[in-house]
XYZ file of C-alpha atoms in Angstrom:
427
model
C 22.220 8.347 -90.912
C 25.007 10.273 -90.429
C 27.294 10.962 -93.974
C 31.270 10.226 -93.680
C 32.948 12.554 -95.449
C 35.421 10.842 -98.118
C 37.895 12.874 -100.157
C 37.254 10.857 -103.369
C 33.310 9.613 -104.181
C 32.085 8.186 -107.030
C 28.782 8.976 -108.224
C 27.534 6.052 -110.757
C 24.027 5.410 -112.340
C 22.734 1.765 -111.007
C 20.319 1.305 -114.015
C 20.386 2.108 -117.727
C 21.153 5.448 -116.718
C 18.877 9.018 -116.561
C 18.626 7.384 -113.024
C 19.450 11.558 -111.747
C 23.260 11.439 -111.132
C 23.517 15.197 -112.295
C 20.734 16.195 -109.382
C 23.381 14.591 -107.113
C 26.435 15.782 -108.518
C 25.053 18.722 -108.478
C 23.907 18.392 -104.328
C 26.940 16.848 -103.100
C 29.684 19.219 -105.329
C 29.353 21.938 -102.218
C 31.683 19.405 -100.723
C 33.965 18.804 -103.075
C 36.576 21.247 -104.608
C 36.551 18.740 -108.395
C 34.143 17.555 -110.375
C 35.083 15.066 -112.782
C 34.146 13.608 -115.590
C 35.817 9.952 -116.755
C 34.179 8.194 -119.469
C 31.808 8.528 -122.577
C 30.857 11.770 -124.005
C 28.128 14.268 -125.361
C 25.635 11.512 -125.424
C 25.174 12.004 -121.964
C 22.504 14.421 -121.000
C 22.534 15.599 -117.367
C 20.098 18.263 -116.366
C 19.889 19.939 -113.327
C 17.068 22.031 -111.771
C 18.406 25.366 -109.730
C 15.843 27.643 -108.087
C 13.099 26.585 -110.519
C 15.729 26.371 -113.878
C 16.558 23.855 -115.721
C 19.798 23.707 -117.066
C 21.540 20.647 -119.570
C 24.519 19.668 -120.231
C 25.547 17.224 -122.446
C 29.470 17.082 -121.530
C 30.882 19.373 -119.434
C 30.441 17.842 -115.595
C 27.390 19.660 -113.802
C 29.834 20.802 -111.104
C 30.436 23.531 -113.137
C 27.281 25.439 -111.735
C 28.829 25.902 -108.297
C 31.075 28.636 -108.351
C 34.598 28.151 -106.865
C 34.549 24.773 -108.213
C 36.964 22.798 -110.804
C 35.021 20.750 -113.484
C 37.351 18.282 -115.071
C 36.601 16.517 -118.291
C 39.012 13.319 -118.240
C 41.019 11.799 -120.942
C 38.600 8.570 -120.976
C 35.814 11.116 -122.089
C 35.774 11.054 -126.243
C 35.048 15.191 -126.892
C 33.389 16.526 -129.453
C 34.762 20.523 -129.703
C 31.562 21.822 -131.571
C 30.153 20.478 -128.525
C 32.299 21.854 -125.943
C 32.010 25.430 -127.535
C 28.578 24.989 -127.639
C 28.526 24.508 -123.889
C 31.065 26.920 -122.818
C 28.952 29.782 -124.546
C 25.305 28.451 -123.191
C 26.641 28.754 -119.446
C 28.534 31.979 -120.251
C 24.902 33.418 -121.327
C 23.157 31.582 -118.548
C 25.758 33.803 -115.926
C 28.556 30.638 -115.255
C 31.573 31.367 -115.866
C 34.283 28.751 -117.175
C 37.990 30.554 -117.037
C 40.250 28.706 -114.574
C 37.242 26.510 -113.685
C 36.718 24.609 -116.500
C 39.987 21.595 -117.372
C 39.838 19.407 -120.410
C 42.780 16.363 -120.491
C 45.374 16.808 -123.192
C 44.740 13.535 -123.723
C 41.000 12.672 -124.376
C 39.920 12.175 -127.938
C 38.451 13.707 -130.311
C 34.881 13.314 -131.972
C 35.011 13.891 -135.436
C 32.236 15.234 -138.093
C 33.454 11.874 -140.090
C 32.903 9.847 -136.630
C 28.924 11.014 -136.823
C 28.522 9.864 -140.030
C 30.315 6.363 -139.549
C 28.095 5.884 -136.244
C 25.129 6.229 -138.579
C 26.074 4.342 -140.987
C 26.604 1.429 -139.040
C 22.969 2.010 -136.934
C 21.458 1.731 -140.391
C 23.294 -1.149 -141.867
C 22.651 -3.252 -138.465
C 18.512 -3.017 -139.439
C 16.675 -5.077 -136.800
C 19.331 -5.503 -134.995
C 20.641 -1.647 -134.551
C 21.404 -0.820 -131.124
C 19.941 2.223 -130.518
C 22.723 4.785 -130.647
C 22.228 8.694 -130.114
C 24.385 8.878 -133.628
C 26.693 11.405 -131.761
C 29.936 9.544 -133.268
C 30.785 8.147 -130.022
C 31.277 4.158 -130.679
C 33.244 5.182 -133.981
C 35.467 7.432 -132.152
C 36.246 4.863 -129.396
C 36.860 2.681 -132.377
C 39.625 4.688 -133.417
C 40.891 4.951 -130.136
C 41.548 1.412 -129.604
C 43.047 0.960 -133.143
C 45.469 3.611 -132.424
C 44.565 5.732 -135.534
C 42.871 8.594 -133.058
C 43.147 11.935 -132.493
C 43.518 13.751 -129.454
C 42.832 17.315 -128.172
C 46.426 17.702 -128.004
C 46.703 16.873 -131.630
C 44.560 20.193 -132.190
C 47.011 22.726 -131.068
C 49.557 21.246 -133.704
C 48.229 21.744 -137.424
C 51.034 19.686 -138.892
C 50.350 16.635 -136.213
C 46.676 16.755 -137.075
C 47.083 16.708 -140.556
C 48.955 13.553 -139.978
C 46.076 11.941 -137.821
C 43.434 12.404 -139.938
C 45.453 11.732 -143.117
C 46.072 8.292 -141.164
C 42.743 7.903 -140.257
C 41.464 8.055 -143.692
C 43.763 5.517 -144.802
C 41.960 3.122 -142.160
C 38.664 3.993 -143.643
C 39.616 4.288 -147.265
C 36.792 1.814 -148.127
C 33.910 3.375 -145.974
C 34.653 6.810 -146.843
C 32.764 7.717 -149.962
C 29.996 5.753 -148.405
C 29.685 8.124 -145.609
C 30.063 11.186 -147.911
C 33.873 12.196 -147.489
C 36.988 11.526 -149.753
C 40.773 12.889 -149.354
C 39.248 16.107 -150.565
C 37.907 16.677 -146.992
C 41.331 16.593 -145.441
C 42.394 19.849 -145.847
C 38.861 21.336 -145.016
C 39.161 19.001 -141.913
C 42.460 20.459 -140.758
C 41.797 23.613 -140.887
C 38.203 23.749 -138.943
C 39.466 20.967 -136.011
C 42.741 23.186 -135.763
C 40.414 26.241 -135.440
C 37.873 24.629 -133.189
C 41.225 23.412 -131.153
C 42.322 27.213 -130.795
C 38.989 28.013 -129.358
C 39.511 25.423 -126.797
C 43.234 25.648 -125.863
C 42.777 27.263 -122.979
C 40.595 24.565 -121.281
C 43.036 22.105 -122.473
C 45.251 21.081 -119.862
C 47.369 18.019 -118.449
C 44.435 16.641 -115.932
C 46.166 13.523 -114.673
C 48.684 15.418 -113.064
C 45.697 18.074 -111.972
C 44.012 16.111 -110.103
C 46.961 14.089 -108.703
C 48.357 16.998 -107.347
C 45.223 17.585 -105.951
C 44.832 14.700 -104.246
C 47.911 14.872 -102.704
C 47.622 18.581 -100.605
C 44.045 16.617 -99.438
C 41.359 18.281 -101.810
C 38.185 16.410 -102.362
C 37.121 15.082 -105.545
C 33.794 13.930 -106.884
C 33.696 11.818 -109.898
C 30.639 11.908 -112.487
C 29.689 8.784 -114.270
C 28.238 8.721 -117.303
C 25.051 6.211 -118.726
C 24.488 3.494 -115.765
C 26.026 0.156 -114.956
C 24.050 -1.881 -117.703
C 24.865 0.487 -120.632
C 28.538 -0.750 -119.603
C 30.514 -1.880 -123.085
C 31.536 -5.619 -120.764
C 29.002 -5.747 -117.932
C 26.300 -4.405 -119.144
C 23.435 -5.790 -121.617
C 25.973 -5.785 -124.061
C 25.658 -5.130 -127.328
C 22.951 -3.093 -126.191
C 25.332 -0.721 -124.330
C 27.500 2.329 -124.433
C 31.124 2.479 -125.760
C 32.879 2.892 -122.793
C 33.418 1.490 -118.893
C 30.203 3.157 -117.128
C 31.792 1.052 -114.106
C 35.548 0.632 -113.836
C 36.203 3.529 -116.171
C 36.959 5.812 -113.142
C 40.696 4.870 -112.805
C 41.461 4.146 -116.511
C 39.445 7.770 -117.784
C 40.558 10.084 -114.972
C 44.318 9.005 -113.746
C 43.426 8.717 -110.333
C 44.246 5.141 -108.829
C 41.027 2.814 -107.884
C 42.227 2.436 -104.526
C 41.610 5.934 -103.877
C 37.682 5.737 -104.456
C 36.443 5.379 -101.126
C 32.872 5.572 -101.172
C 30.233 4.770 -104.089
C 27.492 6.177 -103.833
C 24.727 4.471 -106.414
C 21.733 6.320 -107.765
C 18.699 4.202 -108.380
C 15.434 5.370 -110.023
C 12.769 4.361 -108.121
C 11.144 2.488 -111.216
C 12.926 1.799 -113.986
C 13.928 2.947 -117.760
C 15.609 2.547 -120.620
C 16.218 4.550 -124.197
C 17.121 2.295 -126.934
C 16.941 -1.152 -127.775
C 17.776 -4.265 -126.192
C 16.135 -6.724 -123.082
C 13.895 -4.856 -119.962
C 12.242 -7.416 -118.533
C 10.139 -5.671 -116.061
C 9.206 -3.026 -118.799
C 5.108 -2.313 -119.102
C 2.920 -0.684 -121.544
C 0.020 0.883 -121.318
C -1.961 3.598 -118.516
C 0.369 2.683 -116.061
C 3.429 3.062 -118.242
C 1.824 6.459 -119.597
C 1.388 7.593 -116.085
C 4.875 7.063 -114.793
C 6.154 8.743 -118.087
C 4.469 11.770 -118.100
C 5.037 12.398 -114.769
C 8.585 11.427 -114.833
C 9.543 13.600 -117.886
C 10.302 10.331 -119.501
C 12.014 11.403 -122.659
C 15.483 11.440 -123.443
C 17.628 14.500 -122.649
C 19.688 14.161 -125.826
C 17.672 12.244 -128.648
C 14.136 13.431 -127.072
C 12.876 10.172 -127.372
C 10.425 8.617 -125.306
C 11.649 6.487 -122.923
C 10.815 2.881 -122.089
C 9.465 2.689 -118.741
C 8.910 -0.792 -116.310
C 9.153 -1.677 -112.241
C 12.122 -1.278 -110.394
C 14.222 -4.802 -111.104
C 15.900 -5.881 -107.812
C 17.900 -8.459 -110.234
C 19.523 -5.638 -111.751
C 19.974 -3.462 -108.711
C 21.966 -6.358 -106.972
C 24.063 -7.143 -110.085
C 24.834 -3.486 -110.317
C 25.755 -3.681 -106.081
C 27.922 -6.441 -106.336
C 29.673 -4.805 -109.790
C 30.196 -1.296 -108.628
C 30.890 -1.349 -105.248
C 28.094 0.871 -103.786
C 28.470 1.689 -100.260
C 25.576 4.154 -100.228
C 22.325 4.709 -102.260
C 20.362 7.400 -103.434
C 16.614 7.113 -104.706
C 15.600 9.108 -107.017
C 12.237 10.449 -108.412
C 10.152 9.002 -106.035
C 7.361 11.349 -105.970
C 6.281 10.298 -109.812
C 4.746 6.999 -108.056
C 2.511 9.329 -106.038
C -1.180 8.919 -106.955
C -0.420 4.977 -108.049
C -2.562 1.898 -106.486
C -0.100 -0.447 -106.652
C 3.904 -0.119 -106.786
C 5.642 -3.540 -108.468
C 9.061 -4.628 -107.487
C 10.433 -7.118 -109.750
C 12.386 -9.720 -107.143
C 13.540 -12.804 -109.154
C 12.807 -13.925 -112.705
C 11.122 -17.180 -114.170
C 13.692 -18.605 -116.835
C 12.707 -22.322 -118.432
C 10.040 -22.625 -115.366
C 13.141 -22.303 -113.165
C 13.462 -19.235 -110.764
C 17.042 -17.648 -111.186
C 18.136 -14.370 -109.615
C 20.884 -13.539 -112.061
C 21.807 -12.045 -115.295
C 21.617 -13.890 -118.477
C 24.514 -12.608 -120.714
C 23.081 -14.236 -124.108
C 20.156 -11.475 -125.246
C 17.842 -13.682 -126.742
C 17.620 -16.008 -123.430
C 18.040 -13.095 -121.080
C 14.844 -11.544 -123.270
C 13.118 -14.805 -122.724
C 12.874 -14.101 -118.692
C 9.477 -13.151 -116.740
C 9.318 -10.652 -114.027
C 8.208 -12.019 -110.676
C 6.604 -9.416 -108.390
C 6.150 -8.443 -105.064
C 3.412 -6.176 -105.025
C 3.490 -3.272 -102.481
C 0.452 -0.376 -101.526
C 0.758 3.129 -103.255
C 0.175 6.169 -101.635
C -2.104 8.965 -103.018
C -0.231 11.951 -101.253
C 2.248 14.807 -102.748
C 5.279 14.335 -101.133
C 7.338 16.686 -103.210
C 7.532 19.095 -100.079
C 8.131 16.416 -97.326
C 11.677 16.938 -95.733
C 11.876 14.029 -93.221
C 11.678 10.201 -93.925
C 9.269 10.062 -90.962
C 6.595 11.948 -92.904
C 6.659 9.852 -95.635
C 3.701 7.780 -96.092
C 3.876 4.711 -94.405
C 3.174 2.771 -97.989
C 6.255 4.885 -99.296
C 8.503 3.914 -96.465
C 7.499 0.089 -96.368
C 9.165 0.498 -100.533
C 12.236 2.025 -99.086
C 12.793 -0.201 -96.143
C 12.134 -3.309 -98.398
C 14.783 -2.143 -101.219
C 17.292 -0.783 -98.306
C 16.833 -4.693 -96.799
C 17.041 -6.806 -100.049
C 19.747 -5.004 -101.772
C 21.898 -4.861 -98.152
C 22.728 -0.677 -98.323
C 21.825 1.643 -96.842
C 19.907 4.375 -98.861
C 21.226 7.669 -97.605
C 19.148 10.029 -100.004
C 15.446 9.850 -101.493
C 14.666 12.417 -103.927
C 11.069 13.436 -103.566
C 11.288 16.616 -106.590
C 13.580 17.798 -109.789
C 15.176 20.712 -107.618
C 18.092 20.066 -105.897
C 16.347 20.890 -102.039
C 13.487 18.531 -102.841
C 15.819 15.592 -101.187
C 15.569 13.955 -97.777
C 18.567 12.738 -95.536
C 18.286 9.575 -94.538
């Protein structure tokens, strides 16, 4: 199928994300002169394979490997500077450089060594009902944010400003404090590290809405980088078993760049499915198969290292996620783990009361009460890790594609067949 070339894409995660956006970020950025980053923050692992490598990031957009290109990290992203540092030095030592390629908005805010602690102090107090957080301080930053007590990178180029924010900040938190293991005696200690950390990163800082704007209008391309997946999403997702920010319609709001101005979507879906955390997966499974898919599929998470919970591709899910994001396009990713399977299980509606339904329950416990109903489809024994051409797919692997393509009504343009970025067939 031939590709239309769009000067803004969005690249979004269809699932509960590690679906492989950075592997396409990564592919597609050769067309793109920005790579941007809009929402959430370093709780988002993206690795990318070059030439046999691996490399991860955790917040700067994976863009940043191409050379020539502009990696933006958007005001909707909540940073955390130790972070950023962090990163700027591994790809300095890793041979990518970051001067006058690397932007971070004056206006994104900032996570906080406080923030961590908060963000685990809440996981523990929830118990059995804890959400499953990477404890990186995100949620309690965001918190801030929309209580107008935040700080911003801006605020670290100013030592008098920041000592203002964070004095106000305590005030907010004047009861949880000495829970968490700070008082007002942190303050000054505070100031002066975040002002510090804030010189190291003043030259990155920049004013990106404008950036990118600007950039838009003399016709350059940009490629946006979402964060998570569509049902880690803070209102349409499996909420409260989500993220802290819009994995969907966060693009606008976190980057500056009007909605109307996305013109193609282009959804990555694992071919299987799985989630880190807690919270409903209703075609999740246990057991040889579930071993088998995540061993093969490196199944543990970038950033917490846990293992991840593994289960059939839901087409309930995938059509939700259609419908909410807009996809025009479709890339499927990390097909070549199902090699070597008997059977392949597509989850197609769901048994709810001893009624089928095809949608999304938003109440957890009912939602957690649904049954997977299958389609069951051949497997195919073969390596196709070096297969370049749908037609040499096995016919059992392109009966799965065709089927998905058909029920979800898009066309899927990529299938990734291996980690590195030239295992992918065209479609």
């Amino acid at each position: 199928m031939k590709q239309v070339k769009k000067q803004c894409m969005l690249i979004i995660g269809s699932q509960y994300g590690d679906e492989g956006k950075g592997k396409f970020t990564d592919i597609l950025a050769d067309e793109y002169d920005y790579i941007v980053r809009f929402q959430g923050g370093d709780n988002a692992g993206h690795s990318i394979v070059i030439k046999g490598v691996k490399y991860k990031l955790r917040l700067i957009p994976s863009g940043i490997f191409k050379p020539n290109k502009k990696a933006v990290i958007g005001h909707g992203v909540v940073v955390n500077p130790k972070t950023l540092i962090k990163e700027i030095n591994y790809l300095k030592q890793n041979g990518f450089n970051t001067k006058g390629r690397l932007f971070v908005s004056n206006r994104a805010h900032v996570i906080t060594d406080y923030h961590i602690a908060i963000d685990k102090y809440y996981e523990d107090l929830k118990g059995d009902q804890k959400v499953g957080t990477t404890l990186c301080g995100i949620g309690p930053c965001y918190a801030d944010k929309i209580q107008r007590v935040g700080i911003r990178t801006s605020d670290l180029l100013d030592k008098d400003e920041l000592r203002k924010k964070i004095e106000l900040s305590f005030r907010t938190k004047k009861a949880i404090l000495p829970a968490v293991g700070f008082s007002k005696n942190d303050i000054n200690k505070l100031v002066n590290e975040y002002y510090d950390l804030g010189q190291q990163i003043k030259p990155y800082i920049t004013n990106t809405i404008d950036l990118l704007n600007d950039a838009y209008k003399v016709g350059k391309k940009i490629l946006f980088e979402g964060a998570q997946g569509t049902f880690l999403d803070i209102d349409m997702g499996t909420y409260p078993y989500v993220t802290s920010s819009s994995t969907v319609a966060g693009v606008s709001s976190g980057s500056g760049i009007s909605i109307t101005k996305m013109h193609n979507v282009l959804s990555i879906v694992k071919a299987y499915t799985s989630r880190v955390g807690e919270g409903p997966f209703i075609a999740e499974i246990d057991g040889k198969i579930a071993d088998y898919i995540r061993e093969r599929g490196s199944e543990y998470g970038t950033v917490t290292k846990r293992p991840r919970r593994v289960g059939w591709l839901d087409l309930v899910m995938l059509r939700y996620a259609v419908n909410v994001v807009g996809t025009t396009e479709i890339a499927l990713t990390l097909l070549d783990v199902l090699s070597g399977l008997k059977e392949i299980k597509v989850c197609v509606a769901y048994k709810y009361k001893n009624k089928t339904i095809h949608e999304i329950l938003p109440d957890n416990k009912q939602y957690a009460l649904c049954k997977p109903i299958y389609k069951t489809f051949k497997g195919w024994k073969e390596d196709i890790t070096l297969i370049k051409h749908f037609k040499d797919l096995p016919k059992n692997a392109q009966a799965y594609i065709n089927f998905l393509s058909k029920q979800l009504d898009t066309p899927i343009t990529y299938i990734s067949v291996g980690n590195d970025r030239i295992r992918t067939i065209k479609h």
